[in-house]
Each structure stands twice: as C-alpha cells, then as structure tokens.
mmCIF file of C-alpha atoms and ligand atoms in Angstrom:
data_model
loop_
_atom_site.group_PDB
_atom_site.id
_atom_site.type_symbol
_atom_site.label_atom_id
_atom_site.label_comp_id
_atom_site.label_asym_id
_atom_site.label_seq_id
_atom_site.Cartn_x
_atom_site.Cartn_y
_atom_site.Cartn_z
ATOM 1 C CA MET A 182 89.994 140.871 125.195
ATOM 2 C CA GLU A 183 89.501 141.618 128.754
ATOM 3 C CA LYS A 184 91.396 145.155 129.374
ATOM 4 C CA GLU A 185 90.313 148.646 127.217
ATOM 5 C CA ASN A 186 93.702 149.506 125.943
ATOM 6 C CA ASP A 187 93.563 153.400 125.668
ATOM 7 C CA LEU A 188 96.746 154.924 123.909
ATOM 8 C CA SER A 189 95.843 158.386 124.459
ATOM 9 C CA ASN A 190 99.110 159.405 126.084
ATOM 10 C CA TYR A 191 101.223 157.790 123.724
ATOM 11 C CA ARG A 192 103.402 160.965 123.263
ATOM 12 C CA LYS A 193 106.671 161.873 121.537
ATOM 13 C CA VAL A 194 108.003 165.100 120.763
ATOM 14 C CA TYR A 195 109.415 164.726 117.570
ATOM 15 C CA GLN A 196 112.779 166.752 117.428
ATOM 16 C CA LYS A 197 116.357 165.112 115.270
ATOM 17 C CA SER A 198 116.517 167.054 111.682
ATOM 18 C CA GLU A 199 114.709 169.394 110.005
ATOM 19 C CA LEU A 200 114.220 169.407 105.886
ATOM 20 C CA GLY A 201 115.187 173.268 105.561
ATOM 21 C CA GLN A 202 114.298 174.669 101.876
ATOM 22 C CA ASN A 203 118.647 175.351 101.089
ATOM 23 C CA ASP A 204 118.866 171.693 101.566
ATOM 24 C CA ILE A 205 116.903 169.737 98.944
ATOM 25 C CA PRO A 206 117.696 168.005 95.430
ATOM 26 C CA GLN A 207 116.575 167.941 92.114
ATOM 27 C CA ASP A 208 115.277 165.006 92.594
ATOM 28 C CA PRO A 209 113.476 162.799 94.767
ATOM 29 C CA MET A 210 116.081 159.352 94.722
ATOM 30 C CA THR A 211 119.077 162.318 95.412
ATOM 31 C CA LEU A 212 117.729 162.889 98.435
ATOM 32 C CA PHE A 213 116.427 158.808 99.246
ATOM 33 C CA GLN A 214 119.737 157.669 99.152
ATOM 34 C CA ARG A 215 121.505 160.294 101.370
ATOM 35 C CA TRP A 216 118.442 159.603 103.954
ATOM 36 C CA PHE A 217 119.374 156.172 103.597
ATOM 37 C CA TYR A 218 122.775 155.736 104.328
ATOM 38 C CA GLU A 219 122.381 158.728 107.723
ATOM 39 C CA VAL A 220 119.881 156.366 108.708
ATOM 40 C CA GLU A 221 122.103 153.236 107.891
ATOM 41 C CA LYS A 222 125.119 155.801 109.746
ATOM 42 C CA SER A 223 123.216 156.691 112.864
ATOM 43 C CA GLY A 224 122.911 152.348 113.474
ATOM 44 C CA SER A 225 119.961 152.829 115.316
ATOM 45 C CA VAL A 226 117.632 151.180 112.597
ATOM 46 C CA ASP A 227 117.568 146.957 112.248
ATOM 47 C CA GLU A 228 116.566 146.482 108.677
ATOM 48 C CA VAL A 229 117.000 149.820 107.443
ATOM 49 C CA ASN A 230 115.804 148.120 103.691
ATOM 50 C CA ALA A 231 112.849 147.058 105.220
ATOM 51 C CA MET A 232 110.081 148.548 103.515
ATOM 52 C CA THR A 233 105.831 147.692 103.680
ATOM 53 C CA LEU A 234 104.417 147.657 99.998
ATOM 54 C CA THR A 235 101.071 147.882 99.735
ATOM 55 C CA THR A 236 99.024 146.291 96.263
ATOM 56 C CA ILE A 237 95.282 146.741 95.781
ATOM 57 C CA GLY A 238 94.526 143.041 95.326
ATOM 58 C CA LEU A 239 92.076 141.091 93.297
ATOM 59 C CA ASP A 240 89.685 141.384 96.024
ATOM 60 C CA GLY A 241 89.468 144.726 95.537
ATOM 61 C CA PHE A 242 91.062 145.969 99.024
ATOM 62 C CA PRO A 243 94.571 147.363 99.982
ATOM 63 C CA LYS A 244 97.228 144.906 101.317
ATOM 64 C CA ASN A 245 100.151 145.879 103.006
ATOM 65 C CA ARG A 246 103.923 143.600 103.903
ATOM 66 C CA VAL A 247 106.664 144.120 104.426
ATOM 67 C CA VAL A 248 109.564 142.953 101.703
ATOM 68 C CA LEU A 249 113.257 144.108 101.972
ATOM 69 C CA LEU A 250 114.582 146.618 99.156
ATOM 70 C CA LYS A 251 117.272 145.259 97.495
ATOM 71 C CA ARG A 252 118.585 148.002 94.745
ATOM 72 C CA PHE A 253 118.067 151.334 93.219
ATOM 73 C CA ASN A 254 118.998 153.894 91.858
ATOM 74 C CA GLU A 255 117.123 156.567 89.994
ATOM 75 C CA ASN A 256 114.720 154.183 87.814
ATOM 76 C CA GLY A 257 113.592 153.074 91.293
ATOM 77 C CA PHE A 258 113.793 150.729 94.039
ATOM 78 C CA VAL A 259 113.630 146.681 93.487
ATOM 79 C CA PHE A 260 112.845 144.346 95.700
ATOM 80 C CA PHE A 261 112.415 139.751 94.741
ATOM 81 C CA THR A 262 108.912 137.894 95.365
ATOM 82 C CA ASN A 263 107.230 134.911 93.569
ATOM 83 C CA TYR A 264 105.418 136.064 91.114
ATOM 84 C CA ASN A 265 103.190 133.645 92.286
ATOM 85 C CA SER A 266 102.717 135.066 96.048
ATOM 86 C CA GLU A 267 98.900 137.351 96.523
ATOM 87 C CA LYS A 268 101.413 140.315 95.739
ATOM 88 C CA GLY A 269 102.189 138.884 92.088
ATOM 89 C CA LYS A 270 98.617 137.995 90.719
ATOM 90 C CA ALA A 271 97.866 141.926 92.404
ATOM 91 C CA ILE A 272 100.600 143.315 90.718
ATOM 92 C CA ALA A 273 99.847 141.436 87.464
ATOM 93 C CA VAL A 274 96.480 143.248 87.519
ATOM 94 C CA ASN A 275 96.708 146.553 88.531
ATOM 95 C CA PRO A 276 100.494 147.349 89.049
ATOM 96 C CA HIS A 277 100.179 150.815 90.463
ATOM 97 C CA VAL A 278 101.721 150.236 94.310
ATOM 98 C CA CYS A 279 103.231 151.871 97.034
ATOM 99 C CA LEU A 280 106.198 151.940 99.411
ATOM 100 C CA SER A 281 106.728 152.719 102.562
ATOM 101 C CA PHE A 282 110.021 153.495 105.068
ATOM 102 C CA PHE A 283 109.932 154.699 108.552
ATOM 103 C CA TRP A 284 112.082 155.464 110.464
ATOM 104 C CA PRO A 285 111.117 156.225 114.128
ATOM 105 C CA ALA A 286 115.443 157.046 114.951
ATOM 106 C CA MET A 287 115.762 159.912 112.677
ATOM 107 C CA GLU A 288 111.971 160.936 113.046
ATOM 108 C CA ARG A 289 111.292 160.143 109.734
ATOM 109 C CA GLN A 290 108.736 158.153 107.209
ATOM 110 C CA VAL A 291 109.315 158.459 103.220
ATOM 111 C CA ILE A 292 105.868 157.321 101.141
ATOM 112 C CA ILE A 293 106.769 155.940 97.243
ATOM 113 C CA LYS A 294 103.987 156.147 94.706
ATOM 114 C CA GLY A 295 104.913 154.074 91.556
ATOM 115 C CA THR A 296 103.726 151.874 89.284
ATOM 116 C CA ALA A 297 106.550 147.680 89.376
ATOM 117 C CA HIS A 298 107.597 146.423 86.220
ATOM 118 C CA LYS A 299 108.631 143.136 86.623
ATOM 119 C CA LEU A 300 113.246 143.285 86.188
ATOM 120 C CA ALA A 301 114.509 141.986 83.394
ATOM 121 C CA GLU A 302 115.366 137.616 83.556
ATOM 122 C CA ASN A 303 119.184 137.724 83.671
ATOM 123 C CA LEU A 304 118.812 140.592 86.430
ATOM 124 C CA SER A 305 116.818 138.777 88.391
ATOM 125 C CA ASP A 306 119.006 135.642 87.234
ATOM 126 C CA GLY A 307 122.451 137.437 89.003
ATOM 127 C CA TYR A 308 120.653 137.881 92.350
ATOM 128 C CA PHE A 309 118.879 134.719 92.329
ATOM 129 C CA GLU A 310 122.761 133.292 92.064
ATOM 130 C CA SER A 311 124.328 135.481 95.008
ATOM 131 C CA ARG A 312 121.827 134.387 97.231
ATOM 132 C CA PRO A 313 122.722 131.766 99.538
ATOM 133 C CA ARG A 314 122.386 127.985 98.862
ATOM 134 C CA GLY A 315 119.424 127.601 101.901
ATOM 135 C CA SER A 316 117.191 130.765 100.381
ATOM 136 C CA GLN A 317 117.410 128.856 96.848
ATOM 137 C CA LEU A 318 116.248 126.161 98.002
ATOM 138 C CA GLY A 319 113.440 127.722 99.917
ATOM 139 C CA ALA A 320 112.023 129.976 96.717
ATOM 140 C CA LEU A 321 112.405 126.245 95.570
ATOM 141 C CA VAL A 322 110.196 124.595 97.624
ATOM 142 C CA SER A 323 107.173 127.475 98.881
ATOM 143 C CA ASP A 324 104.171 128.017 97.002
ATOM 144 C CA GLN A 325 104.239 131.288 98.784
ATOM 145 C CA SER A 326 100.077 132.730 99.718
ATOM 146 C CA GLU A 327 99.165 129.123 98.814
ATOM 147 C CA PRO A 328 97.524 126.895 101.983
ATOM 148 C CA LEU A 329 99.883 124.288 103.557
ATOM 149 C CA VAL A 330 99.005 121.458 105.045
ATOM 150 C CA SER A 331 101.846 120.968 107.216
ATOM 151 C CA ARG A 332 105.390 121.844 108.607
ATOM 152 C CA GLU A 333 106.254 119.405 108.135
ATOM 153 C CA TYR A 334 104.956 118.701 104.402
ATOM 154 C CA LEU A 335 107.090 121.850 103.744
ATOM 155 C CA GLU A 336 110.804 119.947 106.147
ATOM 156 C CA ASP A 337 110.000 117.006 104.019
ATOM 157 C CA LYS A 338 109.779 119.098 100.738
ATOM 158 C CA LEU A 339 112.866 121.341 101.418
ATOM 159 C CA LYS A 340 114.812 117.645 102.032
ATOM 160 C CA LYS A 341 114.344 115.935 98.702
ATOM 161 C CA LEU A 342 114.995 119.249 97.098
ATOM 162 C CA GLU A 343 118.177 119.470 98.751
ATOM 163 C CA ALA A 344 118.832 115.579 98.324
ATOM 164 C CA GLU A 345 117.850 116.898 93.962
ATOM 165 C CA PHE A 346 119.747 119.903 93.719
ATOM 166 C CA GLN A 347 123.217 118.486 96.329
ATOM 167 C CA GLY A 348 126.565 119.273 94.530
ATOM 168 C CA LYS A 349 124.237 121.065 91.667
ATOM 169 C CA GLU A 350 123.613 124.536 90.634
ATOM 170 C CA ILE A 351 120.146 125.305 91.685
ATOM 171 C CA PRO A 352 118.122 127.210 89.183
ATOM 172 C CA ARG A 353 116.043 130.418 89.547
ATOM 173 C CA PRO A 354 112.552 128.776 89.407
ATOM 174 C CA ASN A 355 110.557 131.624 86.237
ATOM 175 C CA TYR A 356 107.690 132.244 88.892
ATOM 176 C CA TRP A 357 110.403 134.329 90.866
ATOM 177 C CA GLY A 358 112.299 136.915 90.492
ATOM 178 C CA GLY A 359 112.424 141.251 91.358
ATOM 179 C CA PHE A 360 109.776 143.952 90.980
ATOM 180 C CA THR A 361 110.820 147.406 89.656
ATOM 181 C CA VAL A 362 109.115 150.026 91.564
ATOM 182 C CA GLU A 363 109.994 152.649 88.869
ATOM 183 C CA PRO A 364 108.169 156.762 91.556
ATOM 184 C CA HIS A 365 105.399 158.806 89.994
ATOM 185 C CA SER A 366 105.449 160.656 93.456
ATOM 186 C CA VAL A 367 107.677 160.554 96.562
ATOM 187 C CA GLU A 368 106.899 162.018 99.987
ATOM 188 C CA PHE A 369 109.433 162.842 102.813
ATOM 189 C CA TRP A 370 108.303 163.673 106.146
ATOM 190 C CA GLN A 371 110.594 164.252 108.900
ATOM 191 C CA GLY A 372 108.873 164.981 112.502
ATOM 192 C CA ARG A 373 109.800 167.815 113.768
ATOM 193 C CA PRO A 374 107.786 170.156 117.548
ATOM 194 C CA ASN A 375 104.166 171.141 117.990
ATOM 195 C CA ARG A 376 103.415 168.351 115.205
ATOM 196 C CA LEU A 377 105.192 171.165 112.981
ATOM 197 C CA HIS A 378 106.394 168.442 110.572
ATOM 198 C CA ASP A 379 108.450 168.986 107.298
ATOM 199 C CA ARG A 380 106.878 167.293 104.042
ATOM 200 C CA LEU A 381 108.095 167.139 101.164
ATOM 201 C CA LEU A 382 106.515 166.044 98.247
ATOM 202 C CA PHE A 383 107.761 165.845 94.979
ATOM 203 C CA LYS A 384 105.732 165.184 91.814
ATOM 204 C CA LEU A 385 107.122 163.248 88.362
ATOM 205 C CA VAL A 386 106.425 165.552 85.830
ATOM 206 C CA GLU A 387 108.364 163.543 82.783
ATOM 207 C CA ASP A 388 111.328 161.836 82.399
ATOM 208 C CA TYR A 389 113.473 162.723 85.117
ATOM 209 C CA ASN A 390 111.977 165.760 85.724
ATOM 210 C CA TRP A 391 110.096 166.545 89.278
ATOM 211 C CA GLU A 392 107.590 169.045 90.268
ATOM 212 C CA LEU A 393 108.576 169.794 94.541
ATOM 213 C CA ILE A 394 105.644 170.975 96.594
ATOM 214 C CA ARG A 395 105.930 171.840 100.912
ATOM 215 C CA LEU A 396 102.641 170.041 102.547
ATOM 216 C CA ASN A 397 101.262 171.488 105.418
ATOM 217 C CA PRO A 398 101.793 168.726 108.257
HETATM 218 C C1 FMN B 607 111.855 141.520 107.287
HETATM 219 C C2 FMN B 607 110.537 141.706 106.803
HETATM 220 C C3 FMN B 607 111.521 140.727 104.893
HETATM 221 C C4 FMN B 607 110.477 140.574 103.947
HETATM 222 N N1 FMN B 607 110.886 140.194 103.219
HETATM 223 C C5 FMN B 607 110.176 140.083 101.792
HETATM 224 C C6 FMN B 607 111.259 139.452 100.415
HETATM 225 O O1 FMN B 607 112.291 141.115 100.274
HETATM 226 N N2 FMN B 607 110.215 139.257 99.825
HETATM 227 C C7 FMN B 607 109.313 139.044 99.653
HETATM 228 O O2 FMN B 607 108.530 138.221 98.876
HETATM 229 N N3 FMN B 607 108.596 138.651 101.085
HETATM 230 C C8 FMN B 607 108.797 139.544 101.683
HETATM 231 N N4 FMN B 607 108.770 139.081 103.494
HETATM 232 C C9 FMN B 607 107.595 138.378 104.006
HETATM 233 C C10 FMN B 607 106.585 139.141 103.005
HETATM 234 O O3 FMN B 607 106.159 140.153 104.544
HETATM 235 C C11 FMN B 607 105.691 138.252 103.183
HETATM 236 O O4 FMN B 607 104.578 137.583 104.061
HETATM 237 C C12 FMN B 607 105.062 137.074 101.405
HETATM 238 O O5 FMN B 607 106.305 138.099 101.102
HETATM 239 C C13 FMN B 607 104.322 136.367 101.514
HETATM 240 O O6 FMN B 607 103.061 138.639 100.856
HETATM 241 P P1 FMN B 607 101.600 138.281 99.757
HETATM 242 O O7 FMN B 607 100.871 136.734 100.590
HETATM 243 O O8 FMN B 607 100.851 139.534 99.932
HETATM 244 O O9 FMN B 607 102.115 137.931 98.761
HETATM 245 C C14 FMN B 607 109.089 139.292 104.768
HETATM 246 C C15 FMN B 607 108.953 139.813 105.868
HETATM 247 C C16 FMN B 607 109.593 140.702 106.328
HETATM 248 C C17 FMN B 607 108.879 140.525 107.943
#
C-alpha cells in the first residue's frame, strides 16, 4: 500500500434524535419495531432490514456477515440461510449469536445478543415458496461457503437445474431454511452531541420480562 491512511479528522456531530425516559416501552421488541419503521419511513436507508450476524466459528473466531431480516415479532428475529454454510455449522455448535443494525441516516444502532433456533419446517417452506424462482434455484445451486472450482461450473449447474425443474415446483432443500434469534439482551444506541449518546440496554429477566438499564455512552 502506497500511502498512509490517517482518518483521525473524520468526525460527525450526532443530533437527529434522542431516547427520552418518558418514551421507552416496557419491552425491546416494541421499541425495535418503532425504530425500524421510523428508519424505513425516513426513506434514507437502502436496505433497512440488512443486519450483521456474528457467530462464534468452529475455529474459535467470531465472524460477522450481513444477512436480511425477514420477519420479527415478540419471539425474535428471523433470517434465512443455508444450514450447511459456515454460519449454519457455527450455530449448530454454539447457538449464541449477535445481530446488529446500523442506520446512519437516523444515527442509530441496535445490538441484539440471543440464541438461534431453527425455524419450524412449515414456516421455512412457506417462505421458500414465496421466493422468486431464480432465488429458489440459487439455493439449490450453491453449496454455500464451500470452495467453488469456477464461476462457469456454478452457471452450468444452474442451467442444468433450470432444465430439470422446467414447469415443475422447486422443493425447498432440507439444508436451507430459517433461524429465529430469540433475544437475551437488546441495546439501543442513539447518537447525541458531544459523544454523550443515549444507550439503553434491555436484559431478559424471565419470559417477556425485561430489566432496563441506561448505560454510559
Ligand atoms: C445485503 C446483503 C444481504 C445478504 N443476505 C443474506 C441472507 O439473507 N442470507 C444469507 O445466507 N446470506 C446473505 N448474504 C450473504 C452473507 O453475507 C454471506 O456472504 C453468506 O451467507 C455466507 O456466509 P458464511 O460463509 O459466513 O456462512 C447477504 C449479503 C449482503 C451483503
């Protein structure tokens, strides 16, 4: 690399919003829902449902990657993937994961620690059926996270499968489906001036009962 990359002057003043004490619901999912749709309505975030998923890998290292949130309710956050992928194998051994959202346009971050559970088969079937055919075939074609000999091999495999399934329904492969991340803690970060940001941490005490802690920024 040819030049030194000094980013110490990159600075921003956060002042778009705040997390006032009167404004906080009893449970984090209600606050998450409110934030999610506020960000969506602002129209300034491209993929509001894109989130970072961190797993602890079989090699002992954490790994982050982006996946798409496809459903959320009081039970948790759902994403879909290949169960044989690197993340799938990691979750099979250690289901403790972290999800995070960064919505820069609203100066917001949400961090969720939780446990991932495979989604019920009928719900994975339902979502798979709702996907465009191209995405369905993509799930069949890709041995996600395994080494690939060449791009041509992949495209060739897709053509063969297109021919094989022409005019037929494409079944969901059993190695592809959803995970629900059941939250243990949810932390909300709202950027504020002078680096005195608002941070609210919800910790699960027992079923649907949350302790609320305000954290130093
Ligand atoms: C915007 C975006 C959305 C993505 N959505 C998904 C997704 O919903 N499911 C998925 O398996 N991979 C998704 N990916 C790809 C993953 O980031 C990752 O490359 C892939 O799942 C393999 O990860 P792994 O080898 O760590 O298992 C997405 C990537 C980006 C950038």
